[in-house]
Amino acid sequence: MSLPHVLLGLLSRGSASGWDLKNRMTRDGALGWDAELSQIYPALRRLLKGGFVALKRRRSTKGPPRREYRLTPAGRRELLEWLAEPVALPRPKDAPLARLAFLERLAPDVRAARLLEQRRLVAAALKRAGPPSNAARRRRRALLEAELAWLDAERALLLADAPAPPAAAPRRRGGGATPA
Amino acid sequence: MSLPHVLLGLLSRGSASGWDLKNRMTRDGALGWDAELSQIYPALRRLLKGGFVALKRRRSTKGPPRREYRLTPAGRRELLEWLAEPVALPRPKDAPLARLAFLERLAPDVRAARLLEQRRLVAAALKRAGPPSNAARRRRRALLEAELAWLDAERALLLADAPAPPAAAPRRRGGGATPA
DNA sequence: CCGAGGTATATAGAAACTTATATACTTCGC
DNA sequence: GCGAAGTATATAAGTTTCTATATACCTCGG
């Protein structure tokens, strides 16, 4: 049940329309949440019904009329209550990691290529990440850097074990460590 | 659509019942996925119908008859196809992080307490984490350690800014850095 | 003036996930 | 022999999330 609260949090930084909120969520990687518009619009309706946000329609210079939401006192109260909830580690849901866990059955060269692909993605995310101007961004940066370091270490391990044939004939995978 | 594939991956390590699979998922933090039994059982049924796993009923010494599933060739093929899919960063879904992103509106002492709580959880997870015997576990360890380091750095920052009153009267929060 | 493209809201339908509950079989303590 | 507890499977009901699609308003290029 995070999306409504995340929306309240974002609105606490300034009034916005559903469209705006989607953009803020998608752009701010340090936020830790994202959702589709098809989920955001109904959520805003429910928040409106619940009295947590107020609505003001406003003409747009470049599109249909915007519905701008702003936090009400009740909304601010609800946000603070959410922030006060006890800390808990979430149920792990990390598809790349889950896949990685089984990557061992693939050939080392395929695995190495995969690590390189992943490295490119993580490096790009790190580049896009803004300045470490707040706690969340510092956390994101730290985790991305840790992942990058891990990817490099893993690849080094892999290459040390079975050096990639640069141009010559592929050499047999020798070690009895991972039997087929 | 990860759960069915994760189940196939786990079954590739050895036949198991739904109950077993749940335990494996929950215990192995490095796996990156977990699900309820109520989700696992229907998923296994679907895999059975699809011919990706085969079923053998077996008596148990300490409970109702077990339904043990094993991978079929089709299941193995499907698993490999999943592993071959291109890498992608998932949509971020990290509730603690999302909450953290708005924690700045709380008083520094509350924030520090929160960081300490979180630290305890992460340290416990790190302790439970097994040996770095494969890539997934090494990744998990690296990320948990990075998080721990970040938590410490963050708390240090906070304490440096507004030193906690150890026993004496609470002193006024002075810095104009974060205006209410 | 017409179509393409960006902005903006909206809904339907399906899939995934959570929470709650029911049931069956066994062993063990009493 | 009865209840508690651990093992094991199962389903119902509700919520959340994803995918797909429709529509409206505006600007700009041709």
Tab-separated table of C-alpha atoms (C1' of nucleotides) in Angstrom:
chain	number	residue	atom	x	y	z
A	1	MET	CA	0.000	0.000	0.000
A	2	SER	CA	2.730	2.462	-0.874
A	3	LEU	CA	1.537	4.297	-3.940
A	4	PRO	CA	-1.029	6.563	-2.224
A	5	HIS	CA	1.517	7.501	0.385
A	6	VAL	CA	4.207	8.158	-2.171
A	7	LEU	CA	1.751	10.420	-3.973
A	8	LEU	CA	1.073	12.285	-0.732
A	9	GLY	CA	4.809	12.597	-0.223
A	10	LEU	CA	5.335	14.008	-3.675
A	11	LEU	CA	2.448	16.411	-3.231
A	12	SER	CA	4.037	17.584	0.006
A	13	ARG	CA	6.809	18.931	-2.187
A	14	GLY	CA	4.345	20.880	-4.262
A	15	SER	CA	0.956	20.636	-5.968
A	16	ALA	CA	0.861	18.613	-9.139
A	17	SER	CA	-1.314	16.790	-11.629
A	18	GLY	CA	-1.301	13.046	-12.166
A	19	TRP	CA	0.838	13.568	-15.222
A	20	ASP	CA	3.367	15.588	-13.227
A	21	LEU	CA	3.504	12.988	-10.496
A	22	LYS	CA	4.205	10.240	-12.993
A	23	ASN	CA	7.073	12.259	-14.437
A	24	ARG	CA	8.516	13.023	-11.023
A	25	MET	CA	8.398	9.370	-10.058
A	26	THR	CA	9.969	8.133	-13.252
A	27	ARG	CA	12.710	10.731	-13.297
A	28	ASP	CA	13.727	10.529	-9.670
A	29	GLY	CA	15.434	7.165	-9.440
A	30	ALA	CA	16.233	7.808	-5.799
A	31	LEU	CA	12.543	7.850	-4.984
A	32	GLY	CA	12.253	4.086	-4.977
A	33	TRP	CA	8.807	3.928	-6.507
A	34	ASP	CA	7.159	4.230	-9.870
A	35	ALA	CA	3.720	3.456	-11.250
A	36	GLU	CA	1.692	3.688	-14.405
A	37	LEU	CA	-0.740	6.534	-15.044
A	38	SER	CA	-3.503	3.966	-15.110
A	39	GLN	CA	-2.725	3.307	-11.484
A	40	ILE	CA	-2.066	6.901	-10.487
A	41	TYR	CA	-5.344	8.389	-11.675
A	42	PRO	CA	-7.619	6.077	-9.689
A	43	ALA	CA	-5.333	6.470	-6.676
A	44	LEU	CA	-5.713	10.243	-6.830
A	45	ARG	CA	-9.476	9.858	-7.065
A	46	ARG	CA	-9.470	7.776	-3.918
A	47	LEU	CA	-7.277	10.289	-2.118
A	48	LEU	CA	-9.666	13.011	-3.208
A	49	LYS	CA	-12.679	11.073	-1.938
A	50	GLY	CA	-10.876	10.452	1.324
A	51	GLY	CA	-10.204	14.155	1.732
A	52	PHE	CA	-6.431	13.761	1.683
A	53	VAL	CA	-5.998	15.985	-1.354
A	54	ALA	CA	-7.923	18.869	-2.871
A	55	LEU	CA	-8.481	19.470	-6.552
A	56	LYS	CA	-8.199	22.550	-8.704
A	57	ARG	CA	-8.881	22.401	-12.437
A	58	ARG	CA	-6.597	24.564	-14.474
A	59	ARG	CA	-6.322	25.352	-18.162
A	60	SER	CA	-3.171	24.257	-19.923
A	61	THR	CA	-1.494	26.114	-22.770
A	62	LYS	CA	-0.683	22.878	-24.513
A	63	GLY	CA	-3.267	20.234	-23.829
A	64	PRO	CA	-6.518	19.416	-22.132
A	65	PRO	CA	-7.380	20.974	-18.755
A	66	ARG	CA	-5.117	19.830	-15.940
A	67	ARG	CA	-6.390	18.516	-12.623
A	68	GLU	CA	-3.971	19.818	-10.040
A	69	TYR	CA	-3.978	18.244	-6.626
A	70	ARG	CA	-2.677	19.714	-3.418
A	71	LEU	CA	-2.263	18.224	0.044
A	72	THR	CA	-4.943	18.911	2.640
A	73	PRO	CA	-4.214	18.947	6.388
A	74	ALA	CA	-5.662	15.432	6.584
A	75	GLY	CA	-3.308	14.387	3.802
A	76	ARG	CA	-0.329	15.832	5.620
A	77	ARG	CA	-1.381	14.018	8.783
A	78	GLU	CA	-1.701	10.736	6.898
A	79	LEU	CA	1.748	11.235	5.383
A	80	LEU	CA	3.307	11.738	8.790
A	81	GLU	CA	1.599	8.626	10.099
A	82	TRP	CA	3.049	6.635	7.235
A	83	LEU	CA	6.507	8.002	7.959
A	84	ALA	CA	6.072	7.008	11.599
A	85	GLU	CA	5.332	3.353	10.831
A	86	PRO	CA	7.969	0.913	12.056
A	87	VAL	CA	10.791	-0.014	9.719
A	88	ALA	CA	10.634	-3.373	7.943
A	89	LEU	CA	12.556	-5.059	5.196
A	90	PRO	CA	10.244	-5.720	2.274
A	91	ARG	CA	9.681	-9.109	0.727
A	92	PRO	CA	12.473	-9.402	-1.825
A	93	LYS	CA	11.336	-8.802	-5.368
A	94	ASP	CA	14.304	-8.385	-7.616
A	95	ALA	CA	13.869	-10.033	-11.009
A	96	PRO	CA	17.426	-9.441	-12.303
A	97	LEU	CA	18.836	-10.892	-9.120
A	98	ALA	CA	16.504	-13.875	-9.275
A	99	ARG	CA	17.656	-14.567	-12.792
A	100	LEU	CA	21.246	-14.098	-11.857
A	101	ALA	CA	20.896	-16.744	-9.180
A	102	PHE	CA	20.459	-19.352	-11.901
A	103	LEU	CA	22.912	-17.949	-14.382
A	104	GLU	CA	25.506	-20.405	-13.194
A	105	ARG	CA	24.132	-23.035	-15.505
A	106	LEU	CA	25.120	-20.932	-18.494
A	107	ALA	CA	28.546	-21.060	-20.116
A	108	PRO	CA	31.132	-18.668	-18.620
A	109	ASP	CA	31.392	-16.584	-21.773
A	110	VAL	CA	27.623	-16.073	-21.869
A	111	ARG	CA	27.684	-15.140	-18.213
A	112	ALA	CA	30.490	-12.657	-18.758
A	113	ALA	CA	28.586	-11.021	-21.591
A	114	ARG	CA	25.549	-10.784	-19.351
A	115	LEU	CA	27.532	-9.126	-16.604
A	116	LEU	CA	28.853	-6.622	-19.110
A	117	GLU	CA	25.328	-5.804	-20.306
A	118	GLN	CA	24.212	-5.311	-16.737
A	119	ARG	CA	27.246	-3.171	-16.086
A	120	ARG	CA	26.263	-0.861	-18.913
A	121	LEU	CA	22.779	-0.430	-17.465
A	122	VAL	CA	24.025	0.253	-13.961
A	123	ALA	CA	26.664	2.684	-15.179
A	124	ALA	CA	24.017	4.543	-17.172
A	125	ALA	CA	21.740	4.710	-14.137
A	126	LEU	CA	24.621	6.024	-12.080
A	127	LYS	CA	25.288	8.688	-14.683
A	128	ARG	CA	21.651	9.749	-14.745
A	129	ALA	CA	21.528	9.865	-10.954
A	130	GLY	CA	21.562	13.467	-9.808
A	131	PRO	CA	23.873	14.968	-7.214
A	132	PRO	CA	23.932	13.353	-3.755
A	133	SER	CA	21.837	16.195	-2.426
A	134	ASN	CA	19.784	14.161	0.030
A	135	ALA	CA	19.786	10.901	1.930
A	136	ALA	CA	17.805	8.948	-0.647
A	137	ARG	CA	20.095	9.998	-3.464
A	138	ARG	CA	23.170	9.184	-1.468
A	139	ARG	CA	21.732	5.758	-0.786
A	140	ARG	CA	20.935	5.144	-4.416
A	141	ARG	CA	24.400	6.212	-5.447
A	142	ALA	CA	26.019	3.991	-2.830
A	143	LEU	CA	24.013	0.967	-3.910
A	144	LEU	CA	24.650	1.512	-7.602
A	145	GLU	CA	28.353	1.899	-6.954
A	146	ALA	CA	28.380	-1.269	-4.874
A	147	GLU	CA	26.632	-3.110	-7.677
A	148	LEU	CA	29.133	-1.808	-10.179
A	149	ALA	CA	32.039	-2.934	-8.039
A	150	TRP	CA	30.439	-6.314	-7.584
A	151	LEU	CA	29.875	-6.694	-11.319
A	152	ASP	CA	33.525	-5.926	-11.995
A	153	ALA	CA	34.744	-8.324	-9.340
A	154	GLU	CA	32.471	-11.041	-10.667
A	155	ARG	CA	33.624	-10.564	-14.208
A	156	ALA	CA	37.248	-10.601	-13.133
A	157	LEU	CA	36.636	-13.878	-11.335
A	158	LEU	CA	35.039	-15.316	-14.426
A	159	LEU	CA	37.792	-14.216	-16.773
A	160	ALA	CA	40.517	-15.424	-14.433
A	161	ASP	CA	38.904	-18.823	-14.351
A	162	ALA	CA	38.333	-19.198	-18.078
A	163	PRO	CA	40.137	-16.516	-20.112
A	164	ALA	CA	38.093	-15.476	-23.122
A	165	PRO	CA	39.640	-16.625	-26.408
A	166	PRO	CA	40.389	-13.300	-28.122
A	167	ALA	CA	40.567	-14.720	-31.645
A	168	ALA	CA	41.895	-18.269	-31.454
A	169	ALA	CA	40.043	-21.543	-31.119
A	170	PRO	CA	37.798	-21.844	-28.050
A	171	ARG	CA	39.562	-23.774	-25.343
A	172	ARG	CA	37.920	-26.506	-23.330
A	173	ARG	CA	36.393	-25.608	-20.028
A	174	GLY	CA	38.601	-27.625	-17.740
A	175	GLY	CA	37.775	-27.293	-14.031
A	176	GLY	CA	35.565	-29.932	-12.469
A	177	ALA	CA	34.005	-27.182	-10.380
A	178	THR	CA	30.691	-26.951	-12.233
A	179	PRO	CA	29.718	-30.305	-13.704
A	180	ALA	CA	27.319	-29.599	-16.594
B	1	MET	CA	6.102	-12.891	-14.640
B	2	SER	CA	9.002	-14.083	-12.541
B	3	LEU	CA	7.538	-16.556	-10.094
B	4	PRO	CA	7.009	-19.460	-12.515
B	5	HIS	CA	10.539	-19.028	-13.805
B	6	VAL	CA	12.001	-18.844	-10.334
B	7	LEU	CA	10.167	-22.068	-9.517
B	8	LEU	CA	11.655	-23.707	-12.598
B	9	GLY	CA	15.069	-22.468	-11.534
B	10	LEU	CA	14.688	-23.893	-8.063
B	11	LEU	CA	13.447	-27.188	-9.451
B	12	SER	CA	16.521	-27.311	-11.679
B	13	ARG	CA	18.482	-27.638	-8.451
B	14	GLY	CA	16.389	-30.617	-7.424
B	15	SER	CA	12.826	-31.898	-7.251
B	16	ALA	CA	10.672	-30.399	-4.555
B	17	SER	CA	7.163	-29.844	-3.300
B	18	GLY	CA	5.456	-26.478	-3.076
B	19	TRP	CA	6.230	-26.428	0.609
B	20	ASP	CA	9.916	-27.066	-0.045
B	21	LEU	CA	10.048	-24.370	-2.688
B	22	LYS	CA	8.529	-21.837	-0.323
B	23	ASN	CA	11.131	-22.672	2.298
B	24	ARG	CA	13.984	-22.436	-0.173
B	25	MET	CA	12.780	-19.057	-1.364
B	26	THR	CA	12.296	-17.626	2.089
B	27	ARG	CA	15.591	-18.876	3.442
B	28	ASP	CA	17.790	-17.924	0.541
B	29	GLY	CA	17.906	-14.155	0.747
B	30	ALA	CA	20.275	-14.068	-2.194
B	31	LEU	CA	17.589	-15.500	-4.437
B	32	GLY	CA	15.851	-12.185	-4.852
B	33	TRP	CA	12.340	-13.563	-4.858
B	34	ASP	CA	9.764	-14.827	-2.411
B	35	ALA	CA	6.063	-15.639	-2.594
B	36	GLU	CA	3.238	-17.000	-0.510
B	37	LEU	CA	2.165	-20.630	-0.696
B	38	SER	CA	-1.185	-19.426	-1.953
B	39	GLN	CA	0.618	-18.102	-4.979
B	40	ILE	CA	3.010	-21.015	-5.363
B	41	TYR	CA	0.433	-23.794	-5.500
B	42	PRO	CA	-1.593	-22.390	-8.401
B	43	ALA	CA	1.653	-21.537	-10.197
B	44	LEU	CA	2.805	-25.142	-9.920
B	45	ARG	CA	-0.545	-26.313	-11.254
B	46	ARG	CA	-0.128	-24.099	-14.266
B	47	LEU	CA	3.404	-25.344	-14.850
B	48	LEU	CA	2.096	-28.897	-14.621
B	49	LYS	CA	-0.654	-28.192	-17.138
B	50	GLY	CA	1.867	-26.576	-19.427
B	51	GLY	CA	4.082	-29.637	-19.253
B	52	PHE	CA	7.018	-27.778	-17.719
B	53	VAL	CA	7.077	-29.950	-14.617
B	54	ALA	CA	6.026	-33.498	-13.797
B	55	LEU	CA	4.343	-34.620	-10.612
B	56	LYS	CA	4.944	-37.553	-8.320
B	57	ARG	CA	2.850	-38.077	-5.217
B	58	ARG	CA	4.791	-39.372	-2.291
B	59	ARG	CA	3.895	-40.367	1.233
B	60	SER	CA	5.356	-38.290	4.001
B	61	THR	CA	6.404	-39.613	7.388
B	62	LYS	CA	5.080	-36.538	9.072
B	63	GLY	CA	2.153	-35.069	7.248
B	64	PRO	CA	-0.230	-35.403	4.333
B	65	PRO	CA	1.030	-36.824	1.026
B	66	ARG	CA	3.549	-34.588	-0.697
B	67	ARG	CA	3.279	-33.547	-4.328
B	68	GLU	CA	6.816	-33.516	-5.589
B	69	TYR	CA	7.531	-31.750	-8.840
B	70	ARG	CA	10.484	-32.249	-11.122
B	71	LEU	CA	11.588	-30.370	-14.204
B	72	THR	CA	10.696	-31.806	-17.615
B	73	PRO	CA	12.813	-31.166	-20.726
B	74	ALA	CA	10.288	-28.501	-21.738
B	75	GLY	CA	10.715	-26.891	-18.328
B	76	ARG	CA	14.458	-26.874	-18.688
B	77	ARG	CA	14.133	-25.315	-22.125
B	78	GLU	CA	11.802	-22.631	-20.782
B	79	LEU	CA	14.237	-21.875	-17.964
B	80	LEU	CA	17.089	-21.392	-20.420
B	81	GLU	CA	14.956	-19.084	-22.533
B	82	TRP	CA	14.211	-16.976	-19.483
B	83	LEU	CA	17.890	-16.806	-18.636
B	84	ALA	CA	18.597	-15.718	-22.208
B	85	GLU	CA	16.220	-12.743	-22.103
B	86	PRO	CA	17.911	-9.376	-22.376
B	87	VAL	CA	18.914	-7.633	-19.186
B	88	ALA	CA	16.715	-4.813	-17.935
B	89	LEU	CA	16.491	-2.760	-14.795
B	90	PRO	CA	13.143	-3.361	-13.124
B	91	ARG	CA	10.685	-0.667	-12.210
B	92	PRO	CA	11.837	0.473	-8.787
B	93	LYS	CA	9.683	-0.855	-5.966
B	94	ASP	CA	11.389	-0.234	-2.693
B	95	ALA	CA	9.015	0.811	0.057
B	96	PRO	CA	11.639	1.604	2.717
B	97	LEU	CA	13.499	3.768	0.248
B	98	ALA	CA	10.326	5.513	-0.842
B	99	ARG	CA	9.578	6.336	2.754
B	100	LEU	CA	13.096	7.422	3.388
B	101	ALA	CA	12.843	9.884	0.552
B	102	PHE	CA	10.349	11.894	2.605
B	103	LEU	CA	11.920	11.390	5.975
B	104	GLU	CA	13.543	14.776	5.729
B	105	ARG	CA	10.416	16.411	7.009
B	106	LEU	CA	10.851	14.654	10.338
B	107	ALA	CA	12.957	15.998	13.214
B	108	PRO	CA	16.645	14.974	13.127
B	109	ASP	CA	16.408	12.885	16.283
B	110	VAL	CA	13.484	10.903	14.880
B	111	ARG	CA	15.396	10.412	11.674
B	112	ALA	CA	18.471	9.198	13.538
B	113	ALA	CA	16.403	6.704	15.487
B	114	ARG	CA	14.930	5.469	12.238
B	115	LEU	CA	18.331	4.993	10.693
B	116	LEU	CA	19.397	3.020	13.737
B	117	GLU	CA	16.363	0.766	13.470
B	118	GLN	CA	17.083	0.174	9.828
B	119	ARG	CA	20.693	-0.527	10.646
B	120	ARG	CA	19.676	-3.257	13.024
B	121	LEU	CA	17.574	-4.921	10.343
B	122	VAL	CA	20.279	-4.736	7.722
B	123	ALA	CA	22.943	-5.993	10.110
B	124	ALA	CA	20.723	-8.921	11.024
B	125	ALA	CA	20.144	-9.729	7.362
B	126	LEU	CA	23.872	-9.584	6.777
B	127	LYS	CA	24.441	-11.977	9.643
B	128	ARG	CA	21.864	-14.414	8.329
B	129	ALA	CA	23.361	-14.233	4.839
B	130	GLY	CA	25.303	-17.382	4.130
B	131	PRO	CA	28.851	-17.613	2.823
B	132	PRO	CA	29.640	-15.799	-0.438
B	133	SER	CA	29.601	-19.104	-2.257
B	134	ASN	CA	28.080	-17.857	-5.497
B	135	ALA	CA	27.532	-14.713	-7.504
B	136	ALA	CA	24.065	-13.978	-6.139
B	137	ARG	CA	25.252	-14.258	-2.555
B	138	ARG	CA	28.255	-12.094	-3.203
B	139	ARG	CA	25.964	-9.492	-4.713
B	140	ARG	CA	23.604	-9.579	-1.790
B	141	ARG	CA	26.439	-9.248	0.646
B	142	ALA	CA	27.943	-6.326	-1.269
B	143	LEU	CA	24.638	-4.488	-1.366
B	144	LEU	CA	23.875	-5.061	2.295
B	145	GLU	CA	27.337	-3.872	3.237
B	146	ALA	CA	26.933	-0.784	1.082
B	147	GLU	CA	23.625	-0.069	2.758
B	148	LEU	CA	25.186	-0.475	6.167
B	149	ALA	CA	27.991	1.913	5.290
B	150	TRP	CA	25.499	4.392	3.928
B	151	LEU	CA	23.368	4.180	7.061
B	152	ASP	CA	26.400	4.878	9.226
B	153	ALA	CA	27.507	7.788	7.088
B	154	GLU	CA	24.032	9.221	7.135
B	155	ARG	CA	23.727	8.946	10.867
B	156	ALA	CA	27.128	10.506	11.348
B	157	LEU	CA	26.045	13.428	9.181
B	158	LEU	CA	22.910	13.828	11.226
B	159	LEU	CA	24.666	13.665	14.567
B	160	ALA	CA	27.365	16.067	13.453
B	161	ASP	CA	24.686	18.523	12.487
B	162	ALA	CA	22.587	18.238	15.632
B	163	PRO	CA	24.328	16.291	18.430
B	164	ALA	CA	21.923	14.159	20.433
B	165	PRO	CA	21.519	15.224	24.057
B	166	PRO	CA	22.894	12.205	25.986
B	167	ALA	CA	21.117	12.824	29.288
B	168	ALA	CA	20.794	16.540	29.847
B	169	ALA	CA	18.004	18.864	28.839
B	170	PRO	CA	17.125	18.678	25.152
B	171	ARG	CA	18.910	21.423	23.332
B	172	ARG	CA	17.272	23.504	20.669
B	173	ARG	CA	17.717	22.405	17.109
B	174	GLY	CA	19.688	25.318	15.803
B	175	GLY	CA	20.840	25.006	12.167
B	176	GLY	CA	18.835	26.885	9.617
B	177	ALA	CA	19.541	24.036	7.229
B	178	THR	CA	16.122	22.408	7.442
B	179	PRO	CA	13.402	24.934	8.236
B	180	ALA	CA	10.523	22.957	9.790
C	1	DC	C1'	-7.138	21.929	-43.150
C	2	DC	C1'	-5.129	17.800	-41.948
C	3	DG	C1'	-2.122	14.688	-39.789
C	4	DA	C1'	1.672	14.019	-36.464
C	5	DG	C1'	3.215	14.632	-31.944
C	6	DG	C1'	3.303	16.085	-27.197
C	7	DT	C1'	0.271	16.835	-23.209
C	8	DA	C1'	-3.305	15.099	-20.222
C	9	DT	C1'	-7.033	12.261	-18.362
C	10	DA	C1'	-9.501	7.976	-18.196
C	11	DT	C1'	-11.188	3.011	-18.176
C	12	DA	C1'	-11.343	-2.041	-19.092
C	13	DG	C1'	-9.410	-6.356	-18.472
C	14	DA	C1'	-5.950	-9.351	-17.099
C	15	DA	C1'	-2.276	-10.829	-14.274
C	16	DA	C1'	0.129	-10.852	-9.973
C	17	DC	C1'	0.140	-10.595	-5.185
C	18	DT	C1'	-1.732	-10.553	-0.253
C	19	DT	C1'	-4.614	-11.967	3.466
C	20	DA	C1'	-7.497	-15.105	5.491
C	21	DT	C1'	-9.219	-19.473	6.101
C	22	DA	C1'	-9.985	-24.582	5.709
C	23	DT	C1'	-8.435	-29.101	5.711
C	24	DA	C1'	-5.544	-33.471	6.167
C	25	DC	C1'	-1.937	-36.277	8.231
C	26	DT	C1'	1.477	-37.233	11.554
C	27	DT	C1'	3.963	-37.266	16.035
C	28	DC	C1'	4.354	-36.159	20.760
C	29	DG	C1'	3.073	-34.951	25.403
C	30	DC	C1'	-0.339	-35.738	28.698
D	1	DG	C1'	-7.354	-40.895	23.099
D	2	DC	C1'	-7.116	-35.970	22.902
D	3	DG	C1'	-5.186	-31.604	21.969
D	4	DA	C1'	-1.149	-29.084	20.328
D	5	DA	C1'	2.184	-28.485	16.905
D	6	DG	C1'	4.571	-29.117	12.673
D	7	DT	C1'	3.992	-30.533	7.882
D	8	DA	C1'	1.514	-30.024	3.612
D	9	DT	C1'	-2.007	-28.751	0.237
D	10	DA	C1'	-5.775	-25.836	-1.187
D	11	DT	C1'	-9.155	-22.063	-2.248
D	12	DA	C1'	-11.713	-17.625	-1.736
D	13	DA	C1'	-11.727	-12.857	-1.681
D	14	DG	C1'	-9.684	-8.646	-1.996
D	15	DT	C1'	-5.991	-5.410	-3.474
D	16	DT	C1'	-2.424	-3.905	-6.366
D	17	DT	C1'	-0.138	-3.673	-10.599
D	18	DC	C1'	0.360	-4.131	-15.687
D	19	DT	C1'	-1.059	-3.861	-20.558
D	20	DA	C1'	-3.862	-2.026	-23.794
D	21	DT	C1'	-6.807	1.258	-25.515
D	22	DA	C1'	-9.644	5.505	-26.021
D	23	DT	C1'	-10.265	10.220	-25.922
D	24	DA	C1'	-9.459	15.378	-25.641
D	25	DC	C1'	-6.815	19.594	-26.375
D	26	DC	C1'	-3.194	22.125	-28.319
D	27	DT	C1'	0.742	23.315	-31.688
D	28	DC	C1'	3.272	22.887	-35.696
D	29	DG	C1'	4.587	21.524	-40.404
D	30	DG	C1'	3.042	20.814	-44.941
